Short mmCIF file of C-alpha atoms in Angstrom, two decimals:
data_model
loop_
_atom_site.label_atom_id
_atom_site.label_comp_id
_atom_site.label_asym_id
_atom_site.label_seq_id
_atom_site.Cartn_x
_atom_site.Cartn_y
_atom_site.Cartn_z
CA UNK K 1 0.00 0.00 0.00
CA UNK K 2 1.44 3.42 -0.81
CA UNK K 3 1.02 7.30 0.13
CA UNK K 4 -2.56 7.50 0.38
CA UNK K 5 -2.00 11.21 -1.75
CA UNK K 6 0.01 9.01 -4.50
CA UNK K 7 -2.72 6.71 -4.82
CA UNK K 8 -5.07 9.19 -5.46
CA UNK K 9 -3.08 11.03 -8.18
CA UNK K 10 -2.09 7.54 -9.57
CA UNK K 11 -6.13 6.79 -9.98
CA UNK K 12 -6.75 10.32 -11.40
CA UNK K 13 -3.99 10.15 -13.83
CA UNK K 14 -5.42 7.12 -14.94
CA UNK K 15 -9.18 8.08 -15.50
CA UNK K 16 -7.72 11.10 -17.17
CA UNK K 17 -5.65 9.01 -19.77
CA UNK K 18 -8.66 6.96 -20.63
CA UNK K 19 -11.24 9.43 -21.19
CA UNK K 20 -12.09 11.87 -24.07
CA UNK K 21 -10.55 15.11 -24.34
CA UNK K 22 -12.39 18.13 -23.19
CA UNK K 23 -11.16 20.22 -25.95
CA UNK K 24 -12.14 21.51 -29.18
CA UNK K 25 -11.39 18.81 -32.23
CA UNK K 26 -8.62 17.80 -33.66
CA UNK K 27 -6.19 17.36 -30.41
CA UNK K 28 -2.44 17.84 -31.53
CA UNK K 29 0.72 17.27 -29.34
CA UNK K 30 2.98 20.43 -29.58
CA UNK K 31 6.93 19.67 -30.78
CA UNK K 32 9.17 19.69 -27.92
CA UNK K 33 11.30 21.82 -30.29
CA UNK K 34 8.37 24.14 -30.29
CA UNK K 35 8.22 24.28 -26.55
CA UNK K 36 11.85 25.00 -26.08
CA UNK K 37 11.85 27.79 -28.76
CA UNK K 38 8.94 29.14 -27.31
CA UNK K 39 10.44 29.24 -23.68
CA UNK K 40 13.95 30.52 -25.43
CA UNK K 41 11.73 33.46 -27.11
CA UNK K 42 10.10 34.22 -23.78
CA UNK K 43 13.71 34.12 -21.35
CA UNK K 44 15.61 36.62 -24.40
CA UNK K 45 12.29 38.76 -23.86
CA UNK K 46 12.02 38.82 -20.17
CA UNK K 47 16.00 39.32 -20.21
CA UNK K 48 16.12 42.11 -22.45
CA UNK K 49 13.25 43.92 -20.55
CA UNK K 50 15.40 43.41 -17.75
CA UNK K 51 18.32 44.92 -19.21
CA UNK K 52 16.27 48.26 -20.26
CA UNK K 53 14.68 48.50 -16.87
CA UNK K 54 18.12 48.20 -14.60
CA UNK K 55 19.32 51.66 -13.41
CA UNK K 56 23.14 50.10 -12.51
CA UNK K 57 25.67 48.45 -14.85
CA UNK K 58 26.30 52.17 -16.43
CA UNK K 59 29.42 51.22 -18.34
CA UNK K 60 27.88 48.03 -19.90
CA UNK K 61 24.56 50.10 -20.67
CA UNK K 62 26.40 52.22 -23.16
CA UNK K 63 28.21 49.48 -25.21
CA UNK K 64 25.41 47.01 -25.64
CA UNK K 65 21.84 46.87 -25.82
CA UNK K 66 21.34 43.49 -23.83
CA UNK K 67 22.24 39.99 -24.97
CA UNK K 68 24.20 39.47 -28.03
CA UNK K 69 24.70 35.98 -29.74
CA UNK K 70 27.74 37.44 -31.46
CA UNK K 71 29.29 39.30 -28.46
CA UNK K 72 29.15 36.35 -26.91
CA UNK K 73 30.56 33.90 -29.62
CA UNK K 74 33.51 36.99 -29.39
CA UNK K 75 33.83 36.88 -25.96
CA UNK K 76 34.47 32.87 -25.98
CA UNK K 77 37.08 32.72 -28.67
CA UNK K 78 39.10 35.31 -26.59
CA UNK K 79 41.80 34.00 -24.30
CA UNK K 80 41.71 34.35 -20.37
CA UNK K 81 43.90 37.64 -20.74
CA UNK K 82 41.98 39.64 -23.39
CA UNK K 83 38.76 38.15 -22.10
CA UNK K 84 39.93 39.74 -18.24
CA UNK K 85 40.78 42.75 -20.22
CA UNK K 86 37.26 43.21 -22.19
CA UNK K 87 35.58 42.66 -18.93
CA UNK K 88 37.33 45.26 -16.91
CA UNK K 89 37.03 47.74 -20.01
CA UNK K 90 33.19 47.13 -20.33
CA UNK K 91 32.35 47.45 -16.66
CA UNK K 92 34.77 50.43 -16.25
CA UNK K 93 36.23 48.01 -13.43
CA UNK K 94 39.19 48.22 -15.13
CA UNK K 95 42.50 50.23 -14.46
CA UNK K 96 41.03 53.88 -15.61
CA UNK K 97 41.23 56.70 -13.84
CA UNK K 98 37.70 56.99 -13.22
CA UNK K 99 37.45 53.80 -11.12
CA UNK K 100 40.90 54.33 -9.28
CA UNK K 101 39.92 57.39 -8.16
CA UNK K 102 36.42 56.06 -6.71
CA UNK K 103 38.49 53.31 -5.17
CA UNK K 104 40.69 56.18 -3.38
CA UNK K 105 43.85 55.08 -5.57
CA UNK K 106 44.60 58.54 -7.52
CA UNK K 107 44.07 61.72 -7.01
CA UNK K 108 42.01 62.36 -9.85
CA UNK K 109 39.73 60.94 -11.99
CA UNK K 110 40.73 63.07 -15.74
CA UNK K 111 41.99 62.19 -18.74
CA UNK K 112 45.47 60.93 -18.51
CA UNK K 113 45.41 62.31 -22.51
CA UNK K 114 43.20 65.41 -22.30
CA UNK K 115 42.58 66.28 -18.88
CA UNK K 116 39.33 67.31 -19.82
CA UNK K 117 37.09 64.40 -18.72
CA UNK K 118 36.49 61.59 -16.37
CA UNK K 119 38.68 58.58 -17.86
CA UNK K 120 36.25 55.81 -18.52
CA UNK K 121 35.85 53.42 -21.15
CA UNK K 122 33.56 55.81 -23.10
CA UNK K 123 35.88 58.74 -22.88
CA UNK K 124 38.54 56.86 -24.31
CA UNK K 125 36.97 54.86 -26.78
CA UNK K 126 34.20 57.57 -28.11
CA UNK K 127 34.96 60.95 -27.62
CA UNK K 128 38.31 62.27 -26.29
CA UNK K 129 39.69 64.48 -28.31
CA UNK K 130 43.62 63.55 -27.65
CA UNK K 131 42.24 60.33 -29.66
CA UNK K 132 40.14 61.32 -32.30
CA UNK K 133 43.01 60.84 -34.45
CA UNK K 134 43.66 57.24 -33.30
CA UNK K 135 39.89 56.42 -33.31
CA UNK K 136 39.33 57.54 -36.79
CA UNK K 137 42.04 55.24 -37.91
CA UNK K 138 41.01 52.23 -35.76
CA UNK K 139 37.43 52.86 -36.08
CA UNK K 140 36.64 55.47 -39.50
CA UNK K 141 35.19 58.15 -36.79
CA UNK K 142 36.68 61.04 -34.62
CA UNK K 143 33.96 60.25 -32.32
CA UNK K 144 31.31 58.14 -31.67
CA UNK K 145 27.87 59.35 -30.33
CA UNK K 146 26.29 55.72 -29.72
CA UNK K 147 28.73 52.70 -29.58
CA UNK K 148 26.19 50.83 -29.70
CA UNK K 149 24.91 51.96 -33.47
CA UNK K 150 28.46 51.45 -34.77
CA UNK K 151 29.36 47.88 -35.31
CA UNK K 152 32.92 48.48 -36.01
CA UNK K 153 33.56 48.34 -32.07
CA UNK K 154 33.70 44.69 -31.18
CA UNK K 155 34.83 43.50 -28.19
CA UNK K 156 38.72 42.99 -29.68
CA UNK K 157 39.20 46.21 -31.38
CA UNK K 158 37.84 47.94 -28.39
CA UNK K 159 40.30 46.00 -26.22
CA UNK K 160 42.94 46.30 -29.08
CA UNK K 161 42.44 50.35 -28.91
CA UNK K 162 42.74 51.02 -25.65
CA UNK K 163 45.35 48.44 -24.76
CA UNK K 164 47.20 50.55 -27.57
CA UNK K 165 47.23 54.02 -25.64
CA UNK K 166 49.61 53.06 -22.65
CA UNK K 167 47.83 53.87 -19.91
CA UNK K 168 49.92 51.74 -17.27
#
């Protein structure tokens, strides 16, 4: 004798495999492929929304939208070094002036090139003017309004740029 709850669902599962379908005609299974692209569809949605709606991850808001098959594919062919290196640049966790001076490391937070502006990754990579010439040769622009919109910057060449200015 088992779980008297068990038994129950056991005998209900049962009546409910042998009767008719309460259901409008014809009944169809679904593909599991279906399901799972359905559920895939949903998660990218729900993530996405997610992404739009967070008020933190400032750095990372201004280079991408939200989740990226090809970023990602990028990211993975990268070796533990450059991948270490994207990650710092892209959170503005990195070694930039910015972030040492929040930390209490420097004294302050400019351009070590212009002196104009907070060093972060979007300084460097999009708008100060020390680099405009280097960007327009790495990149075809002086500056860059919306990283994002210019598909030139991939996760190397950013990396590649500003591993290229010296900063250490």
């Amino acid at each position: 004798m088992g779980v008297a709850g068990n038994e129950e669902a056991d005998r209900l599962a049962r009546e409910g495999a042998n009767s008719l379908p309460i259901a409008p005609e014809p009944i169809m299974g679904v593909p599991l492929a279906r399901i799972k692209k359905e559920i895939e569809v949903w998660a990218r949605g729900e993530y996405r929304r997610t992404w739009r709606r967070l008020r933190t991850q400032r750095h990372s808001r201004l280079f991408m939208d939200g989740p990226n098959r090809g970023r990602a594919v990028e990211a993975l062919s990268m070796t533990r070094t450059g991948l270490k290196e994207m990650t710092a640049l892209i959170t503005g966790h990195g070694t930039l002036r910015k972030h040492l001076h929040t930390m209490g490391l420097v004294n302050s937070p400019l351009c070590r090139k212009c002196g104009l502006a907070d060093e972060t990754p979007f300084h460097l990579i999009c708008q100060c003017c020390a680099l405009a010439r280097k960007r327009f040769f790495a990149f075809g622009a002086a500056t860059i309004a919306d990283p994002k919109a210019f598909p030139e910057l991939t996760l190397s060449a950013m990396r590649e740029f500003v591993s290229s200015l010296d900063l250490h």
